[in-house]
Short mmCIF file of C-alpha atoms and ligand atoms in Angstrom, two decimals:
data_model
loop_
_atom_site.label_atom_id
_atom_site.label_comp_id
_atom_site.label_asym_id
_atom_site.label_seq_id
_atom_site.Cartn_x
_atom_site.Cartn_y
_atom_site.Cartn_z
CA UNK A 1 -21.74 -3.28 49.07
CA UNK A 2 -21.83 -5.46 52.42
CA UNK A 3 -21.43 -4.39 55.40
CA UNK A 4 -20.25 -0.83 57.04
CA UNK A 5 -20.24 0.87 60.49
CA UNK A 6 -18.98 3.67 62.63
CA UNK A 7 -18.90 3.70 66.25
CA UNK A 8 -20.80 6.84 66.92
CA UNK A 9 -19.70 7.46 70.63
CA UNK A 10 -17.86 4.81 73.16
CA UNK A 11 -17.45 4.52 76.89
CA UNK A 12 -19.30 5.31 80.09
CA UNK A 13 -20.19 8.67 78.93
CA UNK A 14 -22.37 7.29 76.15
CA UNK A 15 -22.38 4.08 73.89
CA UNK A 16 -24.01 4.12 70.20
CA UNK A 17 -23.05 2.51 66.93
CA UNK A 18 -24.70 2.22 63.58
CA UNK A 19 -24.14 -0.76 61.75
CA UNK A 20 -26.09 -1.12 57.72
CA UNK A 21 -25.57 -2.62 54.57
CA UNK A 22 -27.26 -1.85 51.15
CA UNK A 23 -31.09 -2.64 52.52
CA UNK A 24 -31.10 -1.84 56.37
CA UNK A 25 -29.60 0.60 58.90
CA UNK A 26 -29.34 -0.26 62.40
CA UNK A 27 -28.19 1.60 65.47
CA UNK A 28 -26.96 -0.36 68.50
CA UNK A 29 -27.83 1.09 71.43
CA UNK A 30 -28.57 5.10 72.01
CA UNK A 31 -26.90 6.09 75.39
CA UNK A 32 -26.41 9.38 74.43
CA UNK A 33 -29.23 12.33 74.18
CA UNK A 34 -31.19 12.42 71.29
CA UNK A 35 -29.84 15.76 70.45
CA UNK A 36 -26.22 14.17 70.85
CA UNK A 37 -27.08 11.20 68.01
CA UNK A 38 -28.78 13.48 65.73
CA UNK A 39 -25.46 15.51 65.71
CA UNK A 40 -23.19 12.35 65.58
CA UNK A 41 -25.35 11.09 62.85
CA UNK A 42 -25.41 14.67 61.07
CA UNK A 43 -21.58 14.37 61.00
CA UNK A 44 -21.58 10.98 58.82
CA UNK A 45 -24.22 12.83 56.53
CA UNK A 46 -27.29 10.64 58.28
CA UNK A 47 -29.94 11.30 59.71
CA UNK A 48 -32.29 9.36 62.16
CA UNK A 49 -34.67 9.05 59.16
CA UNK A 50 -32.14 6.56 57.66
CA UNK A 51 -32.46 4.34 60.61
CA UNK A 52 -34.55 1.09 60.80
CA UNK A 53 -34.60 0.33 64.23
CA UNK A 54 -32.74 0.17 67.65
CA UNK A 55 -31.01 -2.93 69.20
CA UNK A 56 -30.12 -2.90 72.61
CA UNK A 57 -27.34 -4.56 74.51
CA UNK A 58 -28.36 -3.71 78.17
CA UNK A 59 -30.27 -1.27 80.03
CA UNK A 60 -27.23 0.53 81.69
CA UNK A 61 -27.87 4.64 81.21
CA UNK A 62 -24.63 4.55 79.09
CA UNK A 63 -26.47 2.32 76.22
CA UNK A 64 -30.03 3.78 76.67
CA UNK A 65 -30.03 7.31 77.90
CA UNK A 66 -31.66 8.76 74.35
CA UNK A 67 -33.59 5.12 73.53
CA UNK A 68 -37.07 6.56 74.16
CA UNK A 69 -36.55 9.95 72.89
CA UNK A 70 -34.90 8.64 69.67
CA UNK A 71 -37.38 6.09 69.10
CA UNK A 72 -40.31 8.39 69.27
CA UNK A 73 -38.91 10.89 67.12
CA UNK A 74 -38.31 8.91 64.36
CA UNK A 75 -40.92 6.42 65.35
CA UNK A 76 -38.26 3.22 65.53
CA UNK A 77 -38.88 0.07 66.72
CA UNK A 78 -36.68 -0.83 69.53
CA UNK A 79 -35.22 -4.28 69.70
CA UNK A 80 -34.69 -6.08 73.00
CA UNK A 81 -34.96 -9.34 75.21
CA UNK A 82 -37.33 -9.26 77.89
CA UNK A 83 -35.54 -8.89 80.93
CA UNK A 84 -34.08 -6.02 79.46
CA UNK A 85 -37.38 -4.72 78.83
CA UNK A 86 -38.78 -5.12 81.81
CA UNK A 87 -35.00 -3.64 83.60
CA UNK A 88 -35.76 -0.24 80.91
CA UNK A 89 -39.21 0.03 81.31
CA UNK A 90 -39.51 3.10 83.20
CA UNK A 91 -36.60 5.02 81.98
CA UNK A 92 -37.02 4.53 78.30
CA UNK A 93 -40.99 6.19 78.67
CA UNK A 94 -43.83 5.87 76.30
CA UNK A 95 -43.09 3.52 73.34
CA UNK A 96 -45.87 2.89 71.10
CA UNK A 97 -46.97 -1.23 71.23
CA UNK A 98 -45.36 -1.67 67.53
CA UNK A 99 -42.18 -0.67 68.36
CA UNK A 100 -41.80 -2.57 71.03
CA UNK A 101 -39.86 -5.74 69.89
CA UNK A 102 -38.83 -8.60 72.28
CA UNK A 103 -35.90 -10.23 71.12
CA UNK A 104 -34.53 -13.80 71.80
CA UNK A 105 -31.48 -13.73 73.35
CA UNK A 106 -30.43 -17.13 71.56
CA UNK A 107 -32.22 -16.37 67.91
CA UNK A 108 -30.97 -14.86 64.65
CA UNK A 109 -32.74 -12.03 63.42
CA UNK A 110 -33.03 -10.88 59.41
CA UNK A 111 -33.14 -7.41 58.63
CA UNK A 112 -33.58 -7.65 54.64
CA UNK A 113 -30.00 -9.05 53.90
CA UNK A 114 -28.46 -8.11 57.37
CA UNK A 115 -28.58 -11.00 59.86
CA UNK A 116 -27.99 -10.33 63.46
CA UNK A 117 -27.12 -12.86 66.04
CA UNK A 118 -27.26 -11.46 69.88
CA UNK A 119 -25.08 -13.64 72.29
CA UNK A 120 -25.08 -13.56 76.10
CA UNK A 121 -22.50 -11.75 77.58
CA UNK A 122 -21.46 -11.71 81.52
CA UNK A 123 -22.15 -8.01 82.65
CA UNK A 124 -24.31 -6.59 85.98
CA UNK A 125 -27.33 -5.94 84.14
CA UNK A 126 -30.30 -8.19 83.29
CA UNK A 127 -29.56 -9.99 80.20
CA UNK A 128 -26.73 -8.60 78.15
CA UNK A 129 -25.87 -9.51 74.80
CA UNK A 130 -23.36 -8.58 72.58
CA UNK A 131 -24.36 -8.65 68.51
CA UNK A 132 -22.93 -10.48 65.73
CA UNK A 133 -24.01 -9.04 61.97
CA UNK A 134 -23.46 -10.79 58.60
CA UNK A 135 -24.13 -10.09 54.95
CA UNK A 136 -22.74 -13.09 52.90
CA UNK A 137 -19.59 -13.86 54.09
CA UNK A 138 -18.94 -10.70 55.81
CA UNK A 139 -19.05 -10.92 59.94
CA UNK A 140 -18.67 -8.05 62.47
CA UNK A 141 -18.55 -8.45 66.01
CA UNK A 142 -19.47 -6.28 68.59
CA UNK A 143 -19.12 -7.19 72.59
CA UNK A 144 -18.70 -4.41 75.13
CA UNK A 145 -19.52 -4.52 78.74
CA UNK A 146 -18.37 -8.04 79.67
CA UNK A 147 -16.47 -9.07 82.88
CA UNK A 148 -14.58 -11.61 80.86
CA UNK A 149 -14.80 -13.37 77.17
CA UNK A 150 -16.40 -16.31 77.83
CA UNK A 151 -15.90 -19.69 75.42
CA UNK A 152 -19.25 -19.06 74.41
CA UNK A 153 -18.48 -15.38 73.69
CA UNK A 154 -15.49 -16.44 71.90
CA UNK A 155 -17.65 -18.78 69.81
CA UNK A 156 -19.90 -16.23 68.77
CA UNK A 157 -17.38 -13.13 67.52
CA UNK A 158 -14.83 -15.61 66.17
CA UNK A 159 -14.27 -15.55 62.59
CA UNK A 160 -15.15 -11.96 62.45
CA UNK A 161 -13.69 -9.42 59.63
CA UNK A 162 -13.89 -6.69 61.95
CA UNK A 163 -14.30 -6.97 65.92
CA UNK A 164 -15.22 -4.05 68.30
CA UNK A 165 -14.19 -5.52 71.54
CA UNK A 166 -14.09 -3.60 75.25
CA UNK A 167 -10.90 -2.65 76.76
CA UNK A 168 -12.20 -0.89 79.28
CA UNK A 169 -9.28 -0.42 81.57
CA UNK A 170 -5.83 -0.65 82.62
CA UNK A 171 -5.95 -2.62 86.03
CA UNK A 172 -3.08 -0.66 87.44
CA UNK A 173 -4.56 2.62 87.12
CA UNK A 174 -8.06 1.23 88.30
CA UNK A 175 -6.47 -0.09 91.42
CA UNK A 176 -4.78 3.04 92.31
CA UNK A 177 -7.94 5.40 91.41
CA UNK A 178 -10.24 7.19 92.88
CA UNK A 179 -12.84 4.99 92.90
CA UNK A 180 -14.35 3.33 95.93
CA UNK A 181 -13.67 -0.26 96.80
CA UNK A 182 -16.99 -1.58 95.97
CA UNK A 183 -16.99 0.17 92.56
CA UNK A 184 -13.57 -1.29 91.74
CA UNK A 185 -14.37 -4.68 92.80
CA UNK A 186 -17.41 -4.56 90.38
CA UNK A 187 -15.44 -3.58 87.55
CA UNK A 188 -12.86 -5.95 87.86
CA UNK A 189 -15.00 -8.99 88.89
CA UNK A 190 -16.99 -11.33 86.47
CA UNK A 191 -19.71 -9.12 85.80
CA UNK A 192 -18.10 -6.00 85.55
CA UNK A 193 -16.21 -4.64 82.15
CA UNK A 194 -13.32 -5.99 80.03
CA UNK A 195 -9.22 -4.83 81.38
CA UNK A 196 -6.61 -4.23 78.34
CA UNK A 197 -5.01 -7.58 79.43
CA UNK A 198 -8.05 -9.29 78.75
CA UNK A 199 -9.34 -7.95 75.91
CA UNK A 200 -5.50 -8.65 74.42
CA UNK A 201 -5.66 -12.56 76.35
CA UNK A 202 -9.45 -12.82 73.98
CA UNK A 203 -7.64 -11.39 70.97
CA UNK A 204 -4.45 -13.99 71.23
CA UNK A 205 -7.18 -16.47 70.90
CA UNK A 206 -9.50 -14.92 68.25
CA UNK A 207 -6.88 -13.93 65.85
CA UNK A 208 -7.50 -16.04 62.83
CA UNK A 209 -6.91 -15.18 59.34
CA UNK A 210 -10.34 -13.47 59.01
CA UNK A 211 -9.78 -10.80 61.53
CA UNK A 212 -8.56 -7.62 59.91
CA UNK A 213 -9.22 -5.16 62.58
CA UNK A 214 -10.36 -5.11 66.23
CA UNK A 215 -11.52 -1.58 67.70
CA UNK A 216 -10.85 -1.18 71.30
CA UNK A 217 -14.19 0.25 72.78
CA UNK A 218 -15.86 1.45 75.89
CA UNK A 219 -12.47 2.83 77.39
CA UNK A 220 -12.56 4.04 80.71
CA UNK A 221 -11.61 7.83 81.00
CA UNK A 222 -10.45 7.63 84.45
CA UNK A 223 -8.57 4.33 84.24
CA UNK A 224 -7.29 4.26 80.54
CA UNK A 225 -5.85 5.84 77.64
CA UNK A 226 -6.18 4.90 74.41
CA UNK A 227 -2.44 4.33 73.21
CA UNK A 228 -2.03 2.50 76.56
CA UNK A 229 -4.87 0.19 75.67
CA UNK A 230 -3.42 -0.63 72.31
CA UNK A 231 0.14 -0.86 74.01
CA UNK A 232 -1.25 -3.52 76.43
CA UNK A 233 -3.43 -5.48 74.04
CA UNK A 234 -0.58 -5.61 71.71
CA UNK A 235 2.38 -6.76 74.60
CA UNK A 236 -0.41 -8.93 75.99
CA UNK A 237 -0.96 -11.06 72.21
CA UNK A 238 2.78 -10.92 71.72
CA UNK A 239 3.21 -12.51 75.37
CA UNK A 240 0.77 -15.33 74.32
CA UNK A 241 3.02 -15.96 70.98
CA UNK A 242 0.51 -14.09 68.58
CA UNK A 243 2.44 -11.57 66.73
CA UNK A 244 1.28 -9.48 63.70
CA UNK A 245 2.18 -7.24 61.17
CA UNK A 246 0.07 -3.97 60.93
CA UNK A 247 -0.81 -4.85 57.35
CA UNK A 248 -2.58 -8.28 58.73
CA UNK A 249 -4.17 -6.92 61.55
CA UNK A 250 -4.50 -3.43 63.09
CA UNK A 251 -6.13 -1.83 66.45
CA UNK A 252 -8.32 0.87 66.04
CA UNK A 253 -9.57 3.62 68.28
CA UNK A 254 -13.07 4.51 69.51
CA UNK A 255 -13.73 8.09 70.95
CA UNK A 256 -16.25 9.39 73.45
CA UNK A 257 -16.79 12.46 71.42
CA UNK A 258 -16.69 11.70 68.12
CA UNK A 259 -17.48 8.67 65.74
CA UNK A 260 -15.18 6.55 63.94
CA UNK A 261 -14.79 7.04 59.98
CA UNK A 262 -17.09 4.31 58.17
CA UNK A 263 -15.05 1.17 58.42
CA UNK A 264 -16.26 -1.02 55.05
CA UNK A 265 -15.83 -4.64 56.32
CA UNK A 266 -14.03 -6.02 52.99
CA UNK A 267 -12.04 -2.97 52.55
ZN1 ZN B 1 -21.75 0.46 79.11
ZN1 ZN B 2 -23.36 -1.72 81.27
#
C-alpha cells in the first residue's frame, strides 16, 4: 500500500496533515479546533480513532490550536522535541504522562513500517522541525514555516517522491500590504516564512527524477494566491534553467478551508 497523505488544512489559519501507511496513521500538527479536525477527517472517511499519534512541528498556534483537545479526546500520544514541549506546555493543557513523548530532532523514529525523520528548520519558534516519512523506497517530505531552505533542509528532503513545501507569500504583495513593518520584516527574515521565489529556487535544486509532485503550502491569504504562487514558482524554476513537463513534475494546491484528495506517493 505504501504511503498516502492528505493536507487537511494549510495556512496561517490552521495546519494539519494526515500521513499513513498500511499499519500507521499519524497526524502532523493540529492547528485547528478539535471539532474542525473531526469534520475534515470525516470528509476523508476517517475519524480520530484511526490516528496513532500526533507529531508537532512547532508551537505556533496555527499548528497546535486543537492539539490538546484532540489528544485528550482520542487518548493520543503527542510527539515533540523538548524545547517545543516547554514552549507549548501551557497552551496544550493537561496531557497524560504516557502521551507526552519527547522527540529528538536528530533521531529517526519507526512507527510500524512508517519511518519518521525530523529535521531542523529556521523559524521563529523554540526548536521547529519538518518531517520526512519513509516506507520502503517511498519518501514524503514536509517543510513549512521556514525562513529559508538551508543546505541541511535540502539534504533532508531531496529525493522525496512528493514534497509539501511552503510558498507563503508573494514578496511584492507582502511589501505593499497592510502589515506593520516589523511583522513584514519578521516574515521576510531568515526565521520567517518562505516566499514563492524562495520555494521556486529550492525546487530548482531539489527537482530530481524522483520528485513527481510538490504541494505548495502555508499560503498567506493576504499576500498570496494559489495561481500566482504556482506561476512564480514555475517562472523561478525556468529562470534557473529548470524546465519540466506536467507529466514529469506537477505543482499541486493546498487549501485553508478543505483537505487535499488522498495522494498515494507511487501513483
Ligand atoms: Zn504556521
Ligand atoms: Zn510558525
